[in-house]
Amino acid sequence: MTSMTAPLLYSYRRCPYAMRARMALLVAGIEFDAHEIVLRDKPAAMLALSPKGTVPVLALADGSVLEQSLEIMQWAFGVNDPDQWWMRSQSPAHQELLTACDGRFKHHLDRYIYPERFDETDRTLQRDAAVQALLVPIEARLQISPQLGGEIPCATDIAVFPFVRQFAAVEPDWFGALPLPALRTWLSNWLSQPLFETTMVKLPAGKATKFPRFNAAESA
């Protein structure tokens, strides 16, 4: 069952952009419906709202549409953000990490995971370039504090986590041998969080479903 007034998120479970959007909505305590799309048969309603055809897309009750994951995160924390997750992610240092994640790191990550899609791609060089673009800077910050947000997470943590997770899963043994102990601890912690478990709940594909709520207090 869905709500007539709840925001509707068009999503794909394994997409890191959609994952960061779901995490932000959950942290902000926003009830929403989610439409798990089928990639080979994208819903016409989503394409009418957002012709670009990629997720996430958030349709709000007032008729407005948010088509970018960071926009959805900003909107969610604009509704409810008592711990200032969004504000604490707006420093120049955090913005530099986000720019690296969505820019250089994602560029190399795609060529590392899907070398067959790109001409003349050296997979090892792409892998190593991805490490330098984002993982090394994250390690440096996590050597100082347990989260990118300091003692507690901020929006930057959940914005970059899905992409680091995706990278680490390609060659787990190789990743585990990297000299990045603080990053591995951080990643392992996020993977074990109830927030991530709720974020990754499996929904029936091809239709809108009320997304499970996440209660941070009960999960503490």
PDB file of C-alpha atoms in Angstrom:
ATOM      1  CA  MET A   1       0.000   0.000   0.000  1.00  0.00           C
ATOM      2  CA  THR A   2       1.203   3.514  -0.799  1.00  0.00           C
ATOM      3  CA  SER A   3       0.333   6.942   0.552  1.00  0.00           C
ATOM      4  CA  MET A   4      -1.440   9.613  -1.488  1.00  0.00           C
ATOM      5  CA  THR A   5       0.730  12.343   0.016  1.00  0.00           C
ATOM      6  CA  ALA A   6       4.106  10.668   0.573  1.00  0.00           C
ATOM      7  CA  PRO A   7       6.987  11.530  -1.777  1.00  0.00           C
ATOM      8  CA  LEU A   8       7.564   8.895  -4.438  1.00  0.00           C
ATOM      9  CA  LEU A   9      11.148   7.813  -5.046  1.00  0.00           C
ATOM     10  CA  TYR A  10      11.986   6.037  -8.271  1.00  0.00           C
ATOM     11  CA  SER A  11      14.922   3.880  -7.271  1.00  0.00           C
ATOM     12  CA  TYR A  12      17.103   0.917  -8.121  1.00  0.00           C
ATOM     13  CA  ARG A  13      18.362  -1.086  -5.164  1.00  0.00           C
ATOM     14  CA  ARG A  14      22.018  -1.458  -6.203  1.00  0.00           C
ATOM     15  CA  CYS A  15      22.526   2.008  -7.695  1.00  0.00           C
ATOM     16  CA  PRO A  16      24.861   4.019  -5.420  1.00  0.00           C
ATOM     17  CA  TYR A  17      23.156   7.297  -6.323  1.00  0.00           C
ATOM     18  CA  ALA A  18      19.752   5.898  -5.366  1.00  0.00           C
ATOM     19  CA  MET A  19      21.270   4.344  -2.266  1.00  0.00           C
ATOM     20  CA  ARG A  20      22.539   7.692  -0.944  1.00  0.00           C
ATOM     21  CA  ALA A  21      19.110   9.220  -1.580  1.00  0.00           C
ATOM     22  CA  ARG A  22      17.324   6.449   0.344  1.00  0.00           C
ATOM     23  CA  MET A  23      19.777   6.768   3.228  1.00  0.00           C
ATOM     24  CA  ALA A  24      19.185  10.509   3.509  1.00  0.00           C
ATOM     25  CA  LEU A  25      15.405  10.101   3.455  1.00  0.00           C
ATOM     26  CA  LEU A  26      15.645   7.462   6.166  1.00  0.00           C
ATOM     27  CA  VAL A  27      18.000   9.488   8.375  1.00  0.00           C
ATOM     28  CA  ALA A  28      15.687  12.488   8.037  1.00  0.00           C
ATOM     29  CA  GLY A  29      12.765  10.332   9.119  1.00  0.00           C
ATOM     30  CA  ILE A  30      10.745  11.059   5.984  1.00  0.00           C
ATOM     31  CA  GLU A  31       8.073   8.543   5.066  1.00  0.00           C
ATOM     32  CA  PHE A  32       8.176   7.803   1.357  1.00  0.00           C
ATOM     33  CA  ASP A  33       7.040   5.363  -1.268  1.00  0.00           C
ATOM     34  CA  ALA A  34       9.591   3.724  -3.521  1.00  0.00           C
ATOM     35  CA  HIS A  35       9.171   2.391  -7.038  1.00  0.00           C
ATOM     36  CA  GLU A  36      11.889  -0.197  -7.696  1.00  0.00           C
ATOM     37  CA  ILE A  37      12.436   0.155 -11.415  1.00  0.00           C
ATOM     38  CA  VAL A  38      13.233  -2.569 -13.934  1.00  0.00           C
ATOM     39  CA  LEU A  39      16.157  -1.279 -15.987  1.00  0.00           C
ATOM     40  CA  ARG A  40      14.997  -2.831 -19.246  1.00  0.00           C
ATOM     41  CA  ASP A  41      11.450  -1.521 -18.769  1.00  0.00           C
ATOM     42  CA  LYS A  42      11.605   1.886 -17.099  1.00  0.00           C
ATOM     43  CA  PRO A  43       8.206   3.205 -16.019  1.00  0.00           C
ATOM     44  CA  ALA A  44       6.585   5.700 -18.354  1.00  0.00           C
ATOM     45  CA  ALA A  45       5.543   7.830 -15.388  1.00  0.00           C
ATOM     46  CA  MET A  46       9.180   8.245 -14.342  1.00  0.00           C
ATOM     47  CA  LEU A  47      10.290   9.105 -17.869  1.00  0.00           C
ATOM     48  CA  ALA A  48       7.545  11.700 -18.095  1.00  0.00           C
ATOM     49  CA  LEU A  49       8.846  13.329 -14.917  1.00  0.00           C
ATOM     50  CA  SER A  50      12.519  12.934 -15.794  1.00  0.00           C
ATOM     51  CA  PRO A  51      13.368  12.152 -19.429  1.00  0.00           C
ATOM     52  CA  LYS A  52      17.013  11.493 -18.527  1.00  0.00           C
ATOM     53  CA  GLY A  53      15.831   8.046 -17.451  1.00  0.00           C
ATOM     54  CA  THR A  54      18.204   7.528 -14.528  1.00  0.00           C
ATOM     55  CA  VAL A  55      17.510   7.105 -10.828  1.00  0.00           C
ATOM     56  CA  PRO A  56      16.976   8.464  -8.308  1.00  0.00           C
ATOM     57  CA  VAL A  57      13.998  10.661  -9.105  1.00  0.00           C
ATOM     58  CA  LEU A  58      11.867  12.038  -6.284  1.00  0.00           C
ATOM     59  CA  ALA A  59       8.333  13.236  -7.024  1.00  0.00           C
ATOM     60  CA  LEU A  60       6.996  15.485  -4.278  1.00  0.00           C
ATOM     61  CA  ALA A  61       3.387  15.992  -3.259  1.00  0.00           C
ATOM     62  CA  ASP A  62       3.409  19.587  -4.545  1.00  0.00           C
ATOM     63  CA  GLY A  63       4.244  18.389  -8.049  1.00  0.00           C
ATOM     64  CA  SER A  64       7.915  19.316  -8.001  1.00  0.00           C
ATOM     65  CA  VAL A  65      10.526  16.804  -9.095  1.00  0.00           C
ATOM     66  CA  LEU A  66      14.087  16.294  -7.867  1.00  0.00           C
ATOM     67  CA  GLU A  67      16.303  14.494 -10.369  1.00  0.00           C
ATOM     68  CA  GLN A  68      19.734  14.437  -8.700  1.00  0.00           C
ATOM     69  CA  SER A  69      20.780  12.428  -5.670  1.00  0.00           C
ATOM     70  CA  LEU A  70      22.458  15.340  -3.878  1.00  0.00           C
ATOM     71  CA  GLU A  71      19.374  17.483  -4.456  1.00  0.00           C
ATOM     72  CA  ILE A  72      17.263  14.790  -2.827  1.00  0.00           C
ATOM     73  CA  MET A  73      19.657  14.622   0.108  1.00  0.00           C
ATOM     74  CA  GLN A  74      19.560  18.395   0.529  1.00  0.00           C
ATOM     75  CA  TRP A  75      15.760  18.420   0.392  1.00  0.00           C
ATOM     76  CA  ALA A  76      15.486  15.589   2.928  1.00  0.00           C
ATOM     77  CA  PHE A  77      17.778  17.272   5.440  1.00  0.00           C
ATOM     78  CA  GLY A  78      16.008  20.551   4.800  1.00  0.00           C
ATOM     79  CA  VAL A  79      12.857  18.888   6.134  1.00  0.00           C
ATOM     80  CA  ASN A  80      14.463  17.386   9.228  1.00  0.00           C
ATOM     81  CA  ASP A  81      18.097  17.580  10.288  1.00  0.00           C
ATOM     82  CA  PRO A  82      18.460  17.975  14.066  1.00  0.00           C
ATOM     83  CA  ASP A  83      22.069  16.743  14.024  1.00  0.00           C
ATOM     84  CA  GLN A  84      23.004  19.079  11.153  1.00  0.00           C
ATOM     85  CA  TRP A  85      24.082  16.299   8.800  1.00  0.00           C
ATOM     86  CA  TRP A  86      23.761  18.560   5.780  1.00  0.00           C
ATOM     87  CA  MET A  87      25.294  21.722   7.229  1.00  0.00           C
ATOM     88  CA  ARG A  88      28.357  19.814   8.430  1.00  0.00           C
ATOM     89  CA  SER A  89      28.913  18.504   4.893  1.00  0.00           C
ATOM     90  CA  GLN A  90      29.149  21.952   3.349  1.00  0.00           C
ATOM     91  CA  SER A  91      32.717  22.873   4.276  1.00  0.00           C
ATOM     92  CA  PRO A  92      35.251  23.242   1.437  1.00  0.00           C
ATOM     93  CA  ALA A  93      36.994  20.022   2.512  1.00  0.00           C
ATOM     94  CA  HIS A  94      33.753  18.034   2.349  1.00  0.00           C
ATOM     95  CA  GLN A  95      32.765  19.574  -0.949  1.00  0.00           C
ATOM     96  CA  GLU A  96      36.150  18.566  -2.335  1.00  0.00           C
ATOM     97  CA  LEU A  97      35.494  14.942  -1.329  1.00  0.00           C
ATOM     98  CA  LEU A  98      32.034  14.982  -2.899  1.00  0.00           C
ATOM     99  CA  THR A  99      33.384  16.502  -6.103  1.00  0.00           C
ATOM    100  CA  ALA A 100      36.099  13.850  -6.242  1.00  0.00           C
ATOM    101  CA  CYS A 101      33.589  11.074  -5.585  1.00  0.00           C
ATOM    102  CA  ASP A 102      31.137  12.074  -8.278  1.00  0.00           C
ATOM    103  CA  GLY A 103      33.851  13.183 -10.687  1.00  0.00           C
ATOM    104  CA  ARG A 104      37.283  11.577 -10.915  1.00  0.00           C
ATOM    105  CA  PHE A 105      36.515   8.573  -8.696  1.00  0.00           C
ATOM    106  CA  LYS A 106      33.303   7.659 -10.537  1.00  0.00           C
ATOM    107  CA  HIS A 107      35.125   8.057 -13.854  1.00  0.00           C
ATOM    108  CA  HIS A 108      37.777   5.530 -12.828  1.00  0.00           C
ATOM    109  CA  LEU A 109      35.313   3.290 -10.974  1.00  0.00           C
ATOM    110  CA  ASP A 110      33.201   2.736 -14.079  1.00  0.00           C
ATOM    111  CA  ARG A 111      36.263   1.808 -16.127  1.00  0.00           C
ATOM    112  CA  TYR A 112      37.495  -0.513 -13.372  1.00  0.00           C
ATOM    113  CA  ILE A 113      34.172  -2.358 -13.035  1.00  0.00           C
ATOM    114  CA  TYR A 114      33.111  -2.310 -16.697  1.00  0.00           C
ATOM    115  CA  PRO A 115      36.305  -2.202 -18.796  1.00  0.00           C
ATOM    116  CA  GLU A 116      34.476  -3.814 -21.720  1.00  0.00           C
ATOM    117  CA  ARG A 117      32.380  -0.655 -22.112  1.00  0.00           C
ATOM    118  CA  PHE A 118      35.402   1.550 -22.762  1.00  0.00           C
ATOM    119  CA  ASP A 119      38.005   1.375 -25.498  1.00  0.00           C
ATOM    120  CA  GLU A 120      41.644   0.844 -24.574  1.00  0.00           C
ATOM    121  CA  THR A 121      41.055   0.820 -20.837  1.00  0.00           C
ATOM    122  CA  ASP A 122      43.764  -0.528 -18.544  1.00  0.00           C
ATOM    123  CA  ARG A 123      41.722  -1.883 -15.653  1.00  0.00           C
ATOM    124  CA  THR A 124      44.604  -1.886 -13.174  1.00  0.00           C
ATOM    125  CA  LEU A 125      45.490   1.718 -13.917  1.00  0.00           C
ATOM    126  CA  GLN A 126      41.863   2.726 -13.491  1.00  0.00           C
ATOM    127  CA  ARG A 127      41.675   0.874 -10.169  1.00  0.00           C
ATOM    128  CA  ASP A 128      44.815   2.531  -8.833  1.00  0.00           C
ATOM    129  CA  ALA A 129      43.698   5.965 -10.022  1.00  0.00           C
ATOM    130  CA  ALA A 130      40.397   5.516  -8.185  1.00  0.00           C
ATOM    131  CA  VAL A 131      42.260   4.776  -4.961  1.00  0.00           C
ATOM    132  CA  GLN A 132      44.264   7.979  -5.257  1.00  0.00           C
ATOM    133  CA  ALA A 133      41.268  10.075  -6.286  1.00  0.00           C
ATOM    134  CA  LEU A 134      39.095   9.322  -3.249  1.00  0.00           C
ATOM    135  CA  LEU A 135      40.161   6.500  -0.967  1.00  0.00           C
ATOM    136  CA  VAL A 136      43.488   8.006   0.070  1.00  0.00           C
ATOM    137  CA  PRO A 137      41.901  11.395   0.956  1.00  0.00           C
ATOM    138  CA  ILE A 138      39.162   9.614   2.917  1.00  0.00           C
ATOM    139  CA  GLU A 139      41.769   7.582   4.800  1.00  0.00           C
ATOM    140  CA  ALA A 140      43.555  10.784   5.801  1.00  0.00           C
ATOM    141  CA  ARG A 141      40.364  12.252   7.272  1.00  0.00           C
ATOM    142  CA  LEU A 142      39.393   9.030   9.028  1.00  0.00           C
ATOM    143  CA  GLN A 143      42.795   8.874  10.696  1.00  0.00           C
ATOM    144  CA  ILE A 144      41.632  11.982  12.590  1.00  0.00           C
ATOM    145  CA  SER A 145      38.016  11.044  13.396  1.00  0.00           C
ATOM    146  CA  PRO A 146      35.875   7.901  13.077  1.00  0.00           C
ATOM    147  CA  GLN A 147      33.464   9.506  10.615  1.00  0.00           C
ATOM    148  CA  LEU A 148      33.929  12.039   7.849  1.00  0.00           C
ATOM    149  CA  GLY A 149      31.568  14.216   9.853  1.00  0.00           C
ATOM    150  CA  GLY A 150      33.751  13.951  12.956  1.00  0.00           C
ATOM    151  CA  GLU A 151      32.608  11.938  15.959  1.00  0.00           C
ATOM    152  CA  ILE A 152      29.220  11.435  14.308  1.00  0.00           C
ATOM    153  CA  PRO A 153      28.406  11.076  10.608  1.00  0.00           C
ATOM    154  CA  CYS A 154      27.355  13.824   8.263  1.00  0.00           C
ATOM    155  CA  ALA A 155      25.838  13.812   4.785  1.00  0.00           C
ATOM    156  CA  THR A 156      29.271  13.277   3.240  1.00  0.00           C
ATOM    157  CA  ASP A 157      29.562   9.883   4.920  1.00  0.00           C
ATOM    158  CA  ILE A 158      26.378   8.530   3.381  1.00  0.00           C
ATOM    159  CA  ALA A 159      27.035  10.280   0.050  1.00  0.00           C
ATOM    160  CA  VAL A 160      30.374   8.548  -0.569  1.00  0.00           C
ATOM    161  CA  PHE A 161      29.786   5.269   1.294  1.00  0.00           C
ATOM    162  CA  PRO A 162      27.773   3.553  -1.493  1.00  0.00           C
ATOM    163  CA  PHE A 163      30.542   4.224  -4.004  1.00  0.00           C
ATOM    164  CA  VAL A 164      33.313   2.998  -1.693  1.00  0.00           C
ATOM    165  CA  ARG A 165      31.213  -0.108  -1.038  1.00  0.00           C
ATOM    166  CA  GLN A 166      30.878  -0.703  -4.761  1.00  0.00           C
ATOM    167  CA  PHE A 167      34.619  -0.340  -5.289  1.00  0.00           C
ATOM    168  CA  ALA A 168      35.532  -2.635  -2.391  1.00  0.00           C
ATOM    169  CA  ALA A 169      33.251  -5.416  -3.633  1.00  0.00           C
ATOM    170  CA  VAL A 170      35.041  -5.836  -6.976  1.00  0.00           C
ATOM    171  CA  GLU A 171      38.206  -7.456  -5.579  1.00  0.00           C
ATOM    172  CA  PRO A 172      37.639  -7.909  -1.819  1.00  0.00           C
ATOM    173  CA  ASP A 173      40.968  -9.616  -1.099  1.00  0.00           C
ATOM    174  CA  TRP A 174      42.957  -6.970  -2.954  1.00  0.00           C
ATOM    175  CA  PHE A 175      40.982  -4.196  -1.258  1.00  0.00           C
ATOM    176  CA  GLY A 176      41.547  -5.805   2.138  1.00  0.00           C
ATOM    177  CA  ALA A 177      45.314  -5.665   1.621  1.00  0.00           C
ATOM    178  CA  LEU A 178      45.396  -1.929   0.895  1.00  0.00           C
ATOM    179  CA  PRO A 179      47.145   0.224   3.523  1.00  0.00           C
ATOM    180  CA  LEU A 180      43.865   1.968   4.376  1.00  0.00           C
ATOM    181  CA  PRO A 181      42.941   0.626   7.838  1.00  0.00           C
ATOM    182  CA  ALA A 182      40.769   3.543   8.925  1.00  0.00           C
ATOM    183  CA  LEU A 183      38.738   3.422   5.716  1.00  0.00           C
ATOM    184  CA  ARG A 184      38.193  -0.335   6.034  1.00  0.00           C
ATOM    185  CA  THR A 185      36.988   0.093   9.626  1.00  0.00           C
ATOM    186  CA  TRP A 186      34.653   2.892   8.533  1.00  0.00           C
ATOM    187  CA  LEU A 187      33.299   0.817   5.648  1.00  0.00           C
ATOM    188  CA  SER A 188      32.797  -2.251   7.808  1.00  0.00           C
ATOM    189  CA  ASN A 189      30.944  -0.173  10.375  1.00  0.00           C
ATOM    190  CA  TRP A 190      28.575   1.257   7.786  1.00  0.00           C
ATOM    191  CA  LEU A 191      27.924  -2.158   6.265  1.00  0.00           C
ATOM    192  CA  SER A 192      26.817  -3.441   9.685  1.00  0.00           C
ATOM    193  CA  GLN A 193      24.535  -0.508  10.489  1.00  0.00           C
ATOM    194  CA  PRO A 194      20.744  -1.013  10.758  1.00  0.00           C
ATOM    195  CA  LEU A 195      20.453   2.069   8.540  1.00  0.00           C
ATOM    196  CA  PHE A 196      22.186   0.225   5.702  1.00  0.00           C
ATOM    197  CA  GLU A 197      20.081  -2.888   6.294  1.00  0.00           C
ATOM    198  CA  THR A 198      16.907  -0.823   5.962  1.00  0.00           C
ATOM    199  CA  THR A 199      18.279   1.040   2.941  1.00  0.00           C
ATOM    200  CA  MET A 200      18.852  -2.254   1.127  1.00  0.00           C
ATOM    201  CA  VAL A 201      15.500  -3.901   1.826  1.00  0.00           C
ATOM    202  CA  LYS A 202      14.244  -5.760  -1.240  1.00  0.00           C
ATOM    203  CA  LEU A 203      11.024  -4.390  -2.705  1.00  0.00           C
ATOM    204  CA  PRO A 204       8.830  -5.862  -5.424  1.00  0.00           C
ATOM    205  CA  ALA A 205       9.959  -4.485  -8.766  1.00  0.00           C
ATOM    206  CA  GLY A 206       7.815  -2.513 -11.127  1.00  0.00           C
ATOM    207  CA  LYS A 207       5.449  -0.867  -8.668  1.00  0.00           C
ATOM    208  CA  ALA A 208       5.376   1.690  -5.878  1.00  0.00           C
ATOM    209  CA  THR A 209       5.625   0.338  -2.344  1.00  0.00           C
ATOM    210  CA  LYS A 210       5.682   2.042   1.033  1.00  0.00           C
ATOM    211  CA  PHE A 211       9.319   2.029   2.113  1.00  0.00           C
ATOM    212  CA  PRO A 212      10.064   0.701   5.625  1.00  0.00           C
ATOM    213  CA  ARG A 213      10.716   3.309   8.275  1.00  0.00           C
ATOM    214  CA  PHE A 214      14.037   3.630  10.083  1.00  0.00           C
ATOM    215  CA  ASN A 215      14.078   4.595  13.735  1.00  0.00           C
ATOM    216  CA  ALA A 216      17.530   5.851  14.645  1.00  0.00           C
ATOM    217  CA  ALA A 217      16.738   5.892  18.361  1.00  0.00           C
ATOM    218  CA  GLU A 218      15.691   2.251  18.356  1.00  0.00           C
ATOM    219  CA  SER A 219      18.811   1.310  16.414  1.00  0.00           C
ATOM    220  CA  ALA A 220      21.264   3.136  18.682  1.00  0.00           C
TER     221      ALA A 220
END
